[in-house]
Short mmCIF file of C-alpha atoms in Angstrom, two decimals:
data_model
loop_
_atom_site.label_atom_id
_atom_site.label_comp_id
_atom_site.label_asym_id
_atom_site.label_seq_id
_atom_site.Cartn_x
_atom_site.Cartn_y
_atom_site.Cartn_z
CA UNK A 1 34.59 -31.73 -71.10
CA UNK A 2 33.43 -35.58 -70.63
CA UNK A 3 36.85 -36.50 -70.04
CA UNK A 4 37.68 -34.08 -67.96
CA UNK A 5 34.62 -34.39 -65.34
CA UNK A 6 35.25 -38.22 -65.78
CA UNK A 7 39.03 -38.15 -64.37
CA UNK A 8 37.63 -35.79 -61.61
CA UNK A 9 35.48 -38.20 -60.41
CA UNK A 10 37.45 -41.05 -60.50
CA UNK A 11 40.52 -39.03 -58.81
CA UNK A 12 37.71 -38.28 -56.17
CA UNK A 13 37.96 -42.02 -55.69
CA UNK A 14 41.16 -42.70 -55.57
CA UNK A 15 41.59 -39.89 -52.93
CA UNK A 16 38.90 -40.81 -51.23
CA UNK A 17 39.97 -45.08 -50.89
CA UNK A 18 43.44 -43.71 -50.29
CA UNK A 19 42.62 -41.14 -47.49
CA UNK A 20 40.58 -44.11 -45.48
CA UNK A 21 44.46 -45.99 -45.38
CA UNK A 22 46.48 -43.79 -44.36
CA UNK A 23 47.66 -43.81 -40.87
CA UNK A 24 47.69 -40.25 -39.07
CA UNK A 25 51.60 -40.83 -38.72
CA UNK A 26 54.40 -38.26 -40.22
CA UNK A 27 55.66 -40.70 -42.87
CA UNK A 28 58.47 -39.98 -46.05
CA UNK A 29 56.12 -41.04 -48.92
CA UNK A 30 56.17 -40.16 -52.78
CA UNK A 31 53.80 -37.32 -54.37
CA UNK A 32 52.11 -40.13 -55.80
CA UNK A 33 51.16 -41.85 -52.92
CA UNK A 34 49.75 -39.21 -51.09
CA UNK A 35 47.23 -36.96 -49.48
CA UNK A 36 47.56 -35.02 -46.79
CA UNK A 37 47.44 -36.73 -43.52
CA UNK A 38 45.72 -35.36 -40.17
CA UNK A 39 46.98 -34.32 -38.15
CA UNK A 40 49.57 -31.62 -39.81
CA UNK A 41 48.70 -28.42 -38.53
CA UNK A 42 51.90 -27.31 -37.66
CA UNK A 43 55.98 -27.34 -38.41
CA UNK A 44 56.40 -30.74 -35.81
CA UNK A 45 53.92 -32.14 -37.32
CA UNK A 46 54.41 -31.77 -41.07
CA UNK A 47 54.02 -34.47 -43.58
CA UNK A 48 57.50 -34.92 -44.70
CA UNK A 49 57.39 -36.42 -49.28
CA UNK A 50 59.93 -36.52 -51.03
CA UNK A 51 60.54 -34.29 -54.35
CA UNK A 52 58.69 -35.60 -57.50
CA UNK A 53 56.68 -33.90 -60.60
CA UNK A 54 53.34 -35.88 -58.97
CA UNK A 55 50.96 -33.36 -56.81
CA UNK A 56 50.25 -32.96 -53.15
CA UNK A 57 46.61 -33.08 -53.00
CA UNK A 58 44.62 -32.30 -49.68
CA UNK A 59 41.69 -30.59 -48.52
CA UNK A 60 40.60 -27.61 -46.22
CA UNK A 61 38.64 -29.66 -43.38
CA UNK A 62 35.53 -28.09 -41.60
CA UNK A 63 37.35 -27.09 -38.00
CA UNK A 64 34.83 -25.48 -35.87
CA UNK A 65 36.20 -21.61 -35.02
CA UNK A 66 38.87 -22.15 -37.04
CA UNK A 67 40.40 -22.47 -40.78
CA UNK A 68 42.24 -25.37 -41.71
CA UNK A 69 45.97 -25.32 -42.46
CA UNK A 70 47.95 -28.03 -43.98
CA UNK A 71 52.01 -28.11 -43.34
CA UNK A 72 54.60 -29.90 -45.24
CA UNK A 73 58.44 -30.98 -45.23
CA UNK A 74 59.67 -31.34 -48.58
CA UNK A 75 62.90 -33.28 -49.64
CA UNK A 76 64.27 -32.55 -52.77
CA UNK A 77 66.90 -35.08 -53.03
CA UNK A 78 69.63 -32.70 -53.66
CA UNK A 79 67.99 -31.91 -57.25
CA UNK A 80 69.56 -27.81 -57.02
CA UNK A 81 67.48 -25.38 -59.78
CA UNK A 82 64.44 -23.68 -60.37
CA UNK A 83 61.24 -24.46 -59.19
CA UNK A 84 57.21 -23.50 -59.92
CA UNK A 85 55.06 -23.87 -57.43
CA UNK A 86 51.20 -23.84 -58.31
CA UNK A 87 47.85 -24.51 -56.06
CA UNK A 88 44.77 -25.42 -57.94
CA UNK A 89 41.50 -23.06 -56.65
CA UNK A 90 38.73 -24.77 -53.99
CA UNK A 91 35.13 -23.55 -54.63
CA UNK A 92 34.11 -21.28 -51.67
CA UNK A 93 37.61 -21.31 -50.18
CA UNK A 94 40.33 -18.29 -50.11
CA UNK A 95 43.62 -20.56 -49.96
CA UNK A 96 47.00 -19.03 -48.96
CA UNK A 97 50.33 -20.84 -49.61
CA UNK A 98 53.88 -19.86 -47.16
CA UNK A 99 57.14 -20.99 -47.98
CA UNK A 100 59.69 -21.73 -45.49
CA UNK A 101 63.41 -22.93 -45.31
CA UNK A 102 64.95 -25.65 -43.31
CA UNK A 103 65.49 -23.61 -40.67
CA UNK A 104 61.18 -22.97 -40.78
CA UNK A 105 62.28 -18.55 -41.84
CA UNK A 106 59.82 -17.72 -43.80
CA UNK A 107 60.82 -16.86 -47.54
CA UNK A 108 57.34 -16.20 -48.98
CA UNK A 109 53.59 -15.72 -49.47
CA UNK A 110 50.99 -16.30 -51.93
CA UNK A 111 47.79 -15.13 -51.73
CA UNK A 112 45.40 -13.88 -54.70
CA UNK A 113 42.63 -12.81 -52.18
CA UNK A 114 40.30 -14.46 -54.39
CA UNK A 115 37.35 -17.39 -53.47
CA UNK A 116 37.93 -20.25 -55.30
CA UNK A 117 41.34 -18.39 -57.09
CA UNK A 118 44.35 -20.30 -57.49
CA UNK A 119 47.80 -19.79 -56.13
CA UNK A 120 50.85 -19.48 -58.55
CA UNK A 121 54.34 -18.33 -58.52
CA UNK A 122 57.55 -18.94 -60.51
CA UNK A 123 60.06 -19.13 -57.64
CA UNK A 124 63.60 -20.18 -57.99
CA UNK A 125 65.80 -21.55 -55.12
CA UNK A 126 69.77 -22.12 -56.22
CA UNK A 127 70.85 -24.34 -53.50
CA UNK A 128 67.72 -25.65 -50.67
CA UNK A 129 67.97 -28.93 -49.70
CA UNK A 130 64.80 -29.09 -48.03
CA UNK A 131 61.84 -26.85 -47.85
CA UNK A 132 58.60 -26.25 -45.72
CA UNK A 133 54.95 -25.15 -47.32
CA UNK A 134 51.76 -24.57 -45.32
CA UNK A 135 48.87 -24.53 -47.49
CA UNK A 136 45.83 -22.80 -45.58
CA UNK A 137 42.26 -21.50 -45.48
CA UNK A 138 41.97 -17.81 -44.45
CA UNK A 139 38.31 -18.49 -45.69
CA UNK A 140 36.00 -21.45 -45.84
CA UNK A 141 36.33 -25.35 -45.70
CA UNK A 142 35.61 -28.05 -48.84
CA UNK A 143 36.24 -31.21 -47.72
CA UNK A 144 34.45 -32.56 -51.02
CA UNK A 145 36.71 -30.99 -53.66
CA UNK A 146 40.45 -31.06 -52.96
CA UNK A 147 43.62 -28.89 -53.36
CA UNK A 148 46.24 -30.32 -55.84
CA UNK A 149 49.70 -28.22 -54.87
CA UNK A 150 52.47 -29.26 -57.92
CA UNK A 151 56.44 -28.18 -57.46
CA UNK A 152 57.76 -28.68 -61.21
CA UNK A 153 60.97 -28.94 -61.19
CA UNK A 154 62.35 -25.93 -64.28
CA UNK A 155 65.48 -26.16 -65.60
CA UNK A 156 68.36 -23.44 -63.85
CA UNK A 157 67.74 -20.38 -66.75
CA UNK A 158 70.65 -17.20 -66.34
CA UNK A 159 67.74 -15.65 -68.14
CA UNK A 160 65.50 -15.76 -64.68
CA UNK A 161 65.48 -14.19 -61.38
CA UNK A 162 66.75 -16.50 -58.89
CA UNK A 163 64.81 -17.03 -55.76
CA UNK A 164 64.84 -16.01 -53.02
CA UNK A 165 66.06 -12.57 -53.67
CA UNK A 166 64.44 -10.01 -51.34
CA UNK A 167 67.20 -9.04 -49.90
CA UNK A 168 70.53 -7.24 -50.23
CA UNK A 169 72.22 -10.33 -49.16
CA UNK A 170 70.37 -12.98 -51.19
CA UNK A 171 69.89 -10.61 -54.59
CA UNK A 172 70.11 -12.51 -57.95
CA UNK A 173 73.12 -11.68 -60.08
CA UNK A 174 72.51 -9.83 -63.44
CA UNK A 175 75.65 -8.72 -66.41
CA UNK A 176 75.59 -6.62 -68.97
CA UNK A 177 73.49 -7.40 -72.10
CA UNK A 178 71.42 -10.03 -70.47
CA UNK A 179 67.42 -10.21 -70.75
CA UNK A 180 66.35 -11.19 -67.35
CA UNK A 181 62.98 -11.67 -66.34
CA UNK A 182 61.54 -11.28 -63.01
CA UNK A 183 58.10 -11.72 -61.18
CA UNK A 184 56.01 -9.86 -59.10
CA UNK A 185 54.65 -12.71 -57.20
CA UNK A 186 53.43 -12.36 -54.17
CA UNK A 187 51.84 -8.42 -54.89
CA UNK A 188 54.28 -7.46 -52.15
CA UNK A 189 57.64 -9.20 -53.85
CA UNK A 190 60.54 -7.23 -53.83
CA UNK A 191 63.27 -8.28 -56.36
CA UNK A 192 67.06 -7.40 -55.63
CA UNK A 193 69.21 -7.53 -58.10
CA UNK A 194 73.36 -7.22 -58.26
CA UNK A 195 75.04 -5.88 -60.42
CA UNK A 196 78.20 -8.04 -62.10
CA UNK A 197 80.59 -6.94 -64.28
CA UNK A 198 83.67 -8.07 -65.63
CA UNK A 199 86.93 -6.45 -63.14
CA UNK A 200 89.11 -5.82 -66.46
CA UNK A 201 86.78 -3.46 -67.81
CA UNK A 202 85.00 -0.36 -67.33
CA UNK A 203 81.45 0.61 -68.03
CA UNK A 204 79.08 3.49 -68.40
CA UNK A 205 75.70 1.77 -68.03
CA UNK A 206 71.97 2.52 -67.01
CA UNK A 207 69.02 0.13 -65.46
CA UNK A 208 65.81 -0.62 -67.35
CA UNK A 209 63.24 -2.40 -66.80
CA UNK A 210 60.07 -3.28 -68.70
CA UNK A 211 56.35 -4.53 -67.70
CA UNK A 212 53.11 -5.49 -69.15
CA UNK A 213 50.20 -2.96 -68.76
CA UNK A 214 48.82 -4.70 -65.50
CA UNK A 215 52.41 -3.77 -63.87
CA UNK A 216 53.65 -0.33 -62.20
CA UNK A 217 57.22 -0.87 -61.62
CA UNK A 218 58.88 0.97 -59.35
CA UNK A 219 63.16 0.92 -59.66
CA UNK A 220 65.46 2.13 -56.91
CA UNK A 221 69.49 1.69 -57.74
CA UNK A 222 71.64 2.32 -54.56
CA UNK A 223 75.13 2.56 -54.33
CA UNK A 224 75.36 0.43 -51.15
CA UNK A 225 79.21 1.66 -50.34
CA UNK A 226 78.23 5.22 -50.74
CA UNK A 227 74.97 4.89 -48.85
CA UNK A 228 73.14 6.54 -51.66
CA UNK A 229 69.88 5.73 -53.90
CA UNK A 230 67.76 7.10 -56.53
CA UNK A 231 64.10 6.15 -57.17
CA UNK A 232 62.68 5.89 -60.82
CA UNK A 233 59.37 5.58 -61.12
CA UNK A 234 56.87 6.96 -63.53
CA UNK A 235 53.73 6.55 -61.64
CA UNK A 236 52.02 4.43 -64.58
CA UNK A 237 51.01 0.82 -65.04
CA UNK A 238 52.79 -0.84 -68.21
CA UNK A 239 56.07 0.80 -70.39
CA UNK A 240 59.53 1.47 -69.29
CA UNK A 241 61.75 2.74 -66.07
CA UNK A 242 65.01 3.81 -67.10
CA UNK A 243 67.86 4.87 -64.77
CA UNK A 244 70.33 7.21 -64.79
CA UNK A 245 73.51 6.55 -66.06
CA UNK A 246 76.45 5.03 -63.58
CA UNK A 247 80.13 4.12 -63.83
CA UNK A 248 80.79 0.25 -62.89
CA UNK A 249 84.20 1.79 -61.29
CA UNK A 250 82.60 4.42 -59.33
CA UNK A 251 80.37 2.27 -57.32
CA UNK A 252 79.32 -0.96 -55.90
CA UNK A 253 75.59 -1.36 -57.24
CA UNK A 254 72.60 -3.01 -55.97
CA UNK A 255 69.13 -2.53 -58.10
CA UNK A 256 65.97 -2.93 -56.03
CA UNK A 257 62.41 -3.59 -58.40
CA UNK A 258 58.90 -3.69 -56.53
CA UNK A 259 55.27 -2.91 -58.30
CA UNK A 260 52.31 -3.02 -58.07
CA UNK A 261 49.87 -5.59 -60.00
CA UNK A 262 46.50 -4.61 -61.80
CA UNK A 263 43.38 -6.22 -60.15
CA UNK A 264 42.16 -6.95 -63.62
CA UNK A 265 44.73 -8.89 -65.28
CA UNK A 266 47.28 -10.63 -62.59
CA UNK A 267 49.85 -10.68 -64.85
CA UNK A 268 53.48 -10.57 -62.55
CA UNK A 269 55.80 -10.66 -65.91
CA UNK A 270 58.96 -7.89 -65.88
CA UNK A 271 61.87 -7.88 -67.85
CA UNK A 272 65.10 -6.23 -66.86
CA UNK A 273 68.33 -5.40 -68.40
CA UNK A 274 71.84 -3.40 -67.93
CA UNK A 275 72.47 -1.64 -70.88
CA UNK A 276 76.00 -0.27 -71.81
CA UNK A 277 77.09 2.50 -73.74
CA UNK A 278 80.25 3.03 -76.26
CA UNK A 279 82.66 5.34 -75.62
CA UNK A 280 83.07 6.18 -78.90
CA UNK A 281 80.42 7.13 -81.47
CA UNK A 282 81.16 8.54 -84.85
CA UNK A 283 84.69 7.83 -84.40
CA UNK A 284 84.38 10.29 -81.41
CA UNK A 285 84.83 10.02 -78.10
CA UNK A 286 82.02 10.43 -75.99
CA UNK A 287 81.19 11.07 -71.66
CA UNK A 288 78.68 9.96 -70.29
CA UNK A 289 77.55 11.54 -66.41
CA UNK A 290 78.38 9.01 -63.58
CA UNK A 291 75.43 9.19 -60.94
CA UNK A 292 75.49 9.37 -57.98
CA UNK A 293 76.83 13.08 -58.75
CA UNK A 294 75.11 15.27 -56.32
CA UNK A 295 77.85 16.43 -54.31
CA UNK A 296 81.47 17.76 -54.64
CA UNK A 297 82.85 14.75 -53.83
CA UNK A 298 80.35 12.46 -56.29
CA UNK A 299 81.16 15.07 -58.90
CA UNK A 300 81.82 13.83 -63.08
CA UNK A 301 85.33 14.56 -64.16
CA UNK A 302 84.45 17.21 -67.28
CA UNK A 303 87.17 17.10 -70.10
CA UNK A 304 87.52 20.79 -72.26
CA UNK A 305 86.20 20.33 -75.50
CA UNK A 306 84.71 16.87 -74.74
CA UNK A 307 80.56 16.20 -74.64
CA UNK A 308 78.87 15.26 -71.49
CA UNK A 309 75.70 13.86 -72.33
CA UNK A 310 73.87 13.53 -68.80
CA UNK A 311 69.97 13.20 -67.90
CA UNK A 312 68.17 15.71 -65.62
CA UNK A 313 64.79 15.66 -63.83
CA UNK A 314 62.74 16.87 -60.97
CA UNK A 315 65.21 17.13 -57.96
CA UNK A 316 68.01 15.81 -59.58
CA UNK A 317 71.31 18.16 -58.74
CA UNK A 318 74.23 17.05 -61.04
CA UNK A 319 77.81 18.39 -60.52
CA UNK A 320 80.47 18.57 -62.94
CA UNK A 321 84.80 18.58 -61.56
CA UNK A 322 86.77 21.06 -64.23
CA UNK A 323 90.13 21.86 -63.64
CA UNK A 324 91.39 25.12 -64.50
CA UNK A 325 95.39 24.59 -64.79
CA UNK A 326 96.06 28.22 -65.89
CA UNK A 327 94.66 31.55 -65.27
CA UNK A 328 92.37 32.14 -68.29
CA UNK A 329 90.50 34.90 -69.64
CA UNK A 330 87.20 33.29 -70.59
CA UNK A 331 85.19 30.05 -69.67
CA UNK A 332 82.79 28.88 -72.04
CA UNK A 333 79.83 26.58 -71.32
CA UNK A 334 76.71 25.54 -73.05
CA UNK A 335 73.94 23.26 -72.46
CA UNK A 336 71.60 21.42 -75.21
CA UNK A 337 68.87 19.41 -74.56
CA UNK A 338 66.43 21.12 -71.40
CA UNK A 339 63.76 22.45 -73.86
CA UNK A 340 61.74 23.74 -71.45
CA UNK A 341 64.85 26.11 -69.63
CA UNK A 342 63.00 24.65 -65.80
CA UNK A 343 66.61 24.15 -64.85
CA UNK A 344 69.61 26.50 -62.86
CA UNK A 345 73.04 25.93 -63.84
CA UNK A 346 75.86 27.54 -61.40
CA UNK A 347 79.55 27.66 -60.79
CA UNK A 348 81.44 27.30 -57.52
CA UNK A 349 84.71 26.40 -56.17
CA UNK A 350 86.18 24.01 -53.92
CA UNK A 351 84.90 25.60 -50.87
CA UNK A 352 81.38 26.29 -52.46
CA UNK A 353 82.18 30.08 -53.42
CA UNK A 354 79.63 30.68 -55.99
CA UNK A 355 80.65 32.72 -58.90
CA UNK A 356 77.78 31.99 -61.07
CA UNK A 357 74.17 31.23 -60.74
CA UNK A 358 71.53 31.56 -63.41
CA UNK A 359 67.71 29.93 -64.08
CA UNK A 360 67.16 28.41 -67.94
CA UNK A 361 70.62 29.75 -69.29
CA UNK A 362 71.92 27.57 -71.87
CA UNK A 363 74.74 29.76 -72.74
CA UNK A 364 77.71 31.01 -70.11
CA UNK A 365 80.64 32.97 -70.24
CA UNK A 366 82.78 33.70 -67.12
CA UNK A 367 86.14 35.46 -67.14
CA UNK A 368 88.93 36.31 -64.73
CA UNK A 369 89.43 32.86 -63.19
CA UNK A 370 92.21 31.72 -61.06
CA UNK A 371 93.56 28.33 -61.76
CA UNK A 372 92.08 25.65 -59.38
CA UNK A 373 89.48 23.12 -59.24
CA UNK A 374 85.77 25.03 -60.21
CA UNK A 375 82.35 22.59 -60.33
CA UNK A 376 79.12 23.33 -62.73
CA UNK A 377 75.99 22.27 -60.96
CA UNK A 378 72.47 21.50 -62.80
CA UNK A 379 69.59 20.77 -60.67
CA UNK A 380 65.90 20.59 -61.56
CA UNK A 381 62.77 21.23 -59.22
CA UNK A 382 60.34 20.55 -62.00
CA UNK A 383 58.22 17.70 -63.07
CA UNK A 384 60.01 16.43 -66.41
CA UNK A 385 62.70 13.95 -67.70
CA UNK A 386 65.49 15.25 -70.32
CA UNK A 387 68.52 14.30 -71.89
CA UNK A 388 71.28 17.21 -72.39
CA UNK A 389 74.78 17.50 -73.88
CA UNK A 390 77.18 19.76 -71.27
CA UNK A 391 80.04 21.41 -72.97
CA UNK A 392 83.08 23.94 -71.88
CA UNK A 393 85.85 25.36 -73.58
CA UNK A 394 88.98 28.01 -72.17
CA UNK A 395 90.51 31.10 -73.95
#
């Protein structure tokens, strides 16, 4: 503790001697030269220092009907990778930190609504020359303890969200298999994520994603050729959202995460994956559904005598293609799995003749059909999550 308050007081100093040299002049300097220097209360005026691992360190200045604001040009001297960004607390002061790109957009927030609370983010840029921060006061003034704001430079990790990403267009990439892990920083962040996988092959796959009990996650997957979306989200702070499964050849996917943080424990950490499934377990082939399936034309291909598994909840409608290429005397279908029968399975035709409709029916026989192209729907318009196994045979 003696060493601590001792290099606090002679840092005091050192800011202190320095601030009393410094001309009020935008000048390129090194973090370890500097302070902030009046008058840099907006974009034209910015102090302009040039990417180190030394700190910015400033303070929020008494300005009569007014807060303090502090704005700053970084260079980063081409250095291209991950960076943290951190802002030490200020007794009696609510700070607020705003990133900016070259062009002066704005890319971010952070805010912690807190007196005296620090400011901290993992943020990771992949290719910004040059970046602009305003560090303000949306409460109070200290002009005897100072800010210290640090950029650490983090080595580029594939097992890391990439930032920005908080929108369609600037969403991280994420394959098959891997780990990544993504932040909720600001409260408001919104994550996008792409999907990549490799052209040669084809995939049955779902979305999860993972969070620490201070964390509600809330997933959306969208299909953003089709124009379609589905929302997972359990309503609960900590544990798992996991999607539907999709067909990497059925769609081109984009996977949106938002949340929101526990007042108690501000702790941002999510992990995400794509997981993929064999087609073959046992020695034995097995379907998977394809969302998005909720119309004719989204409908899974069903193969006689092959399993479907699928996944059904509240509001989901799930529709099945099978092709009838003679005129039979019997269609068989079961379905395993919806243990508490809130479900209605029916059977139409191409031009949405229903010739079967039933509530909580696990077992179905039709006869008499015509050959032709016939869909099974399953839809759900009760609360609950379950995993069934759709089967059909013809006689």
């Amino acid at each position: 503790m003696r060493t601590s308050r001792l290099y606090n007081i002679i840092l005091l100093i050192i800011i202190i001697s320095q601030q009393s040299c410094f001309k009020k002049e935008n000048t390129l300097l090194p973090y370890s030269e500097t302070i902030d220097i009046e008058d840099n209360n907006s974009f034209f005026s910015a102090n302009s220092f040039i990417m180190s691992n030394d700190p910015i360190v400033g303070f929020f200045n008494t300005i009569e009907n007014n807060n303090d604001i502090d704005f700053f040009k970084i260079n980063f001297k081409g250095k291209i990778g991950a960076f943290r960004f951190t802002l030490t607390g200020v007794p009696g002061v609510n700070s607020k930190v705003t990133v900016y790109d070259r062009n002066k957009k704005l890319l971010y927030s952070m805010d912690e609504r807190g007196i005296g609370e620090a400011e901290i983010a993992w943020r990771y840029y992949s290719a910004h020359s040059e970046l602009y921060v305003s560090i303000e006061s949306t409460f109070g003034s200290n002009e005897v303890v100072p800010y210290i704001f640090t950029i650490v430079s983090e080595d580029k990790d594939k097992w890391v969200e990439i930032e920005p990403n908080n929108s369609v267009e600037e969403a991280t990439f994420i394959e098959p298999g891997l780990n990544l892990k993504g932040y909720i920083v600001p409260a408001s962040d919104i994550d996008y994520f792409k999907l990549a996988f490799d052209e040669d092959s084809v995939y049955d796959f779902r979305v999860k994603a993972e969070s620490l009990s201070s964390v509600d996650l809330k997933l959306e997957i969208a299909d953003i050729d089709a124009g379609m979306s589905v929302i997972i989200d359990n309503a609960t702070a900590g544990g798992s959202e996991i999607s539907q499964r999709f067909g990497s050849d059925k769609g081109n996917y984009i996977v949106k995460v938002s949340g929101e943080i526990s007042d108690s424990s501000k702790e941002p950490l999510y992990y995400i994956t794509v997981e993929t499934f064999s087609s073959l377990v046992d020695n034995k082939a097995v379907y998977y559904e394809r969302e998005f399936n909720n119309t004719i034309d989204t409908s899974t291909l069903l193969i006689a005598g092959e399993d479907m598994i699928g996944t059904t909840e509240k509001d989901d409608i799930d529709y099945y293609a099978v092709n009838i290429v003679n005129t039979i005397e019997k269609l068989n279908i079961s379905v395993d799995g919806i243990l508490d029968r809130n479900f209605t399975i029916s059977i139409i035709d191409v031009n949405a003749k229903e010739y079967y409709k039933a509530r909580g029916t696990s077992n179905i026989t039709i006869r008499d059909l015509d050959k032709g192209r016939y869909y099974i729907v399953i839809s759900r318009d009760y609360p609950g999550s379950f995993l069934y196994k759709l089967f059909y045979t013809t006689y």
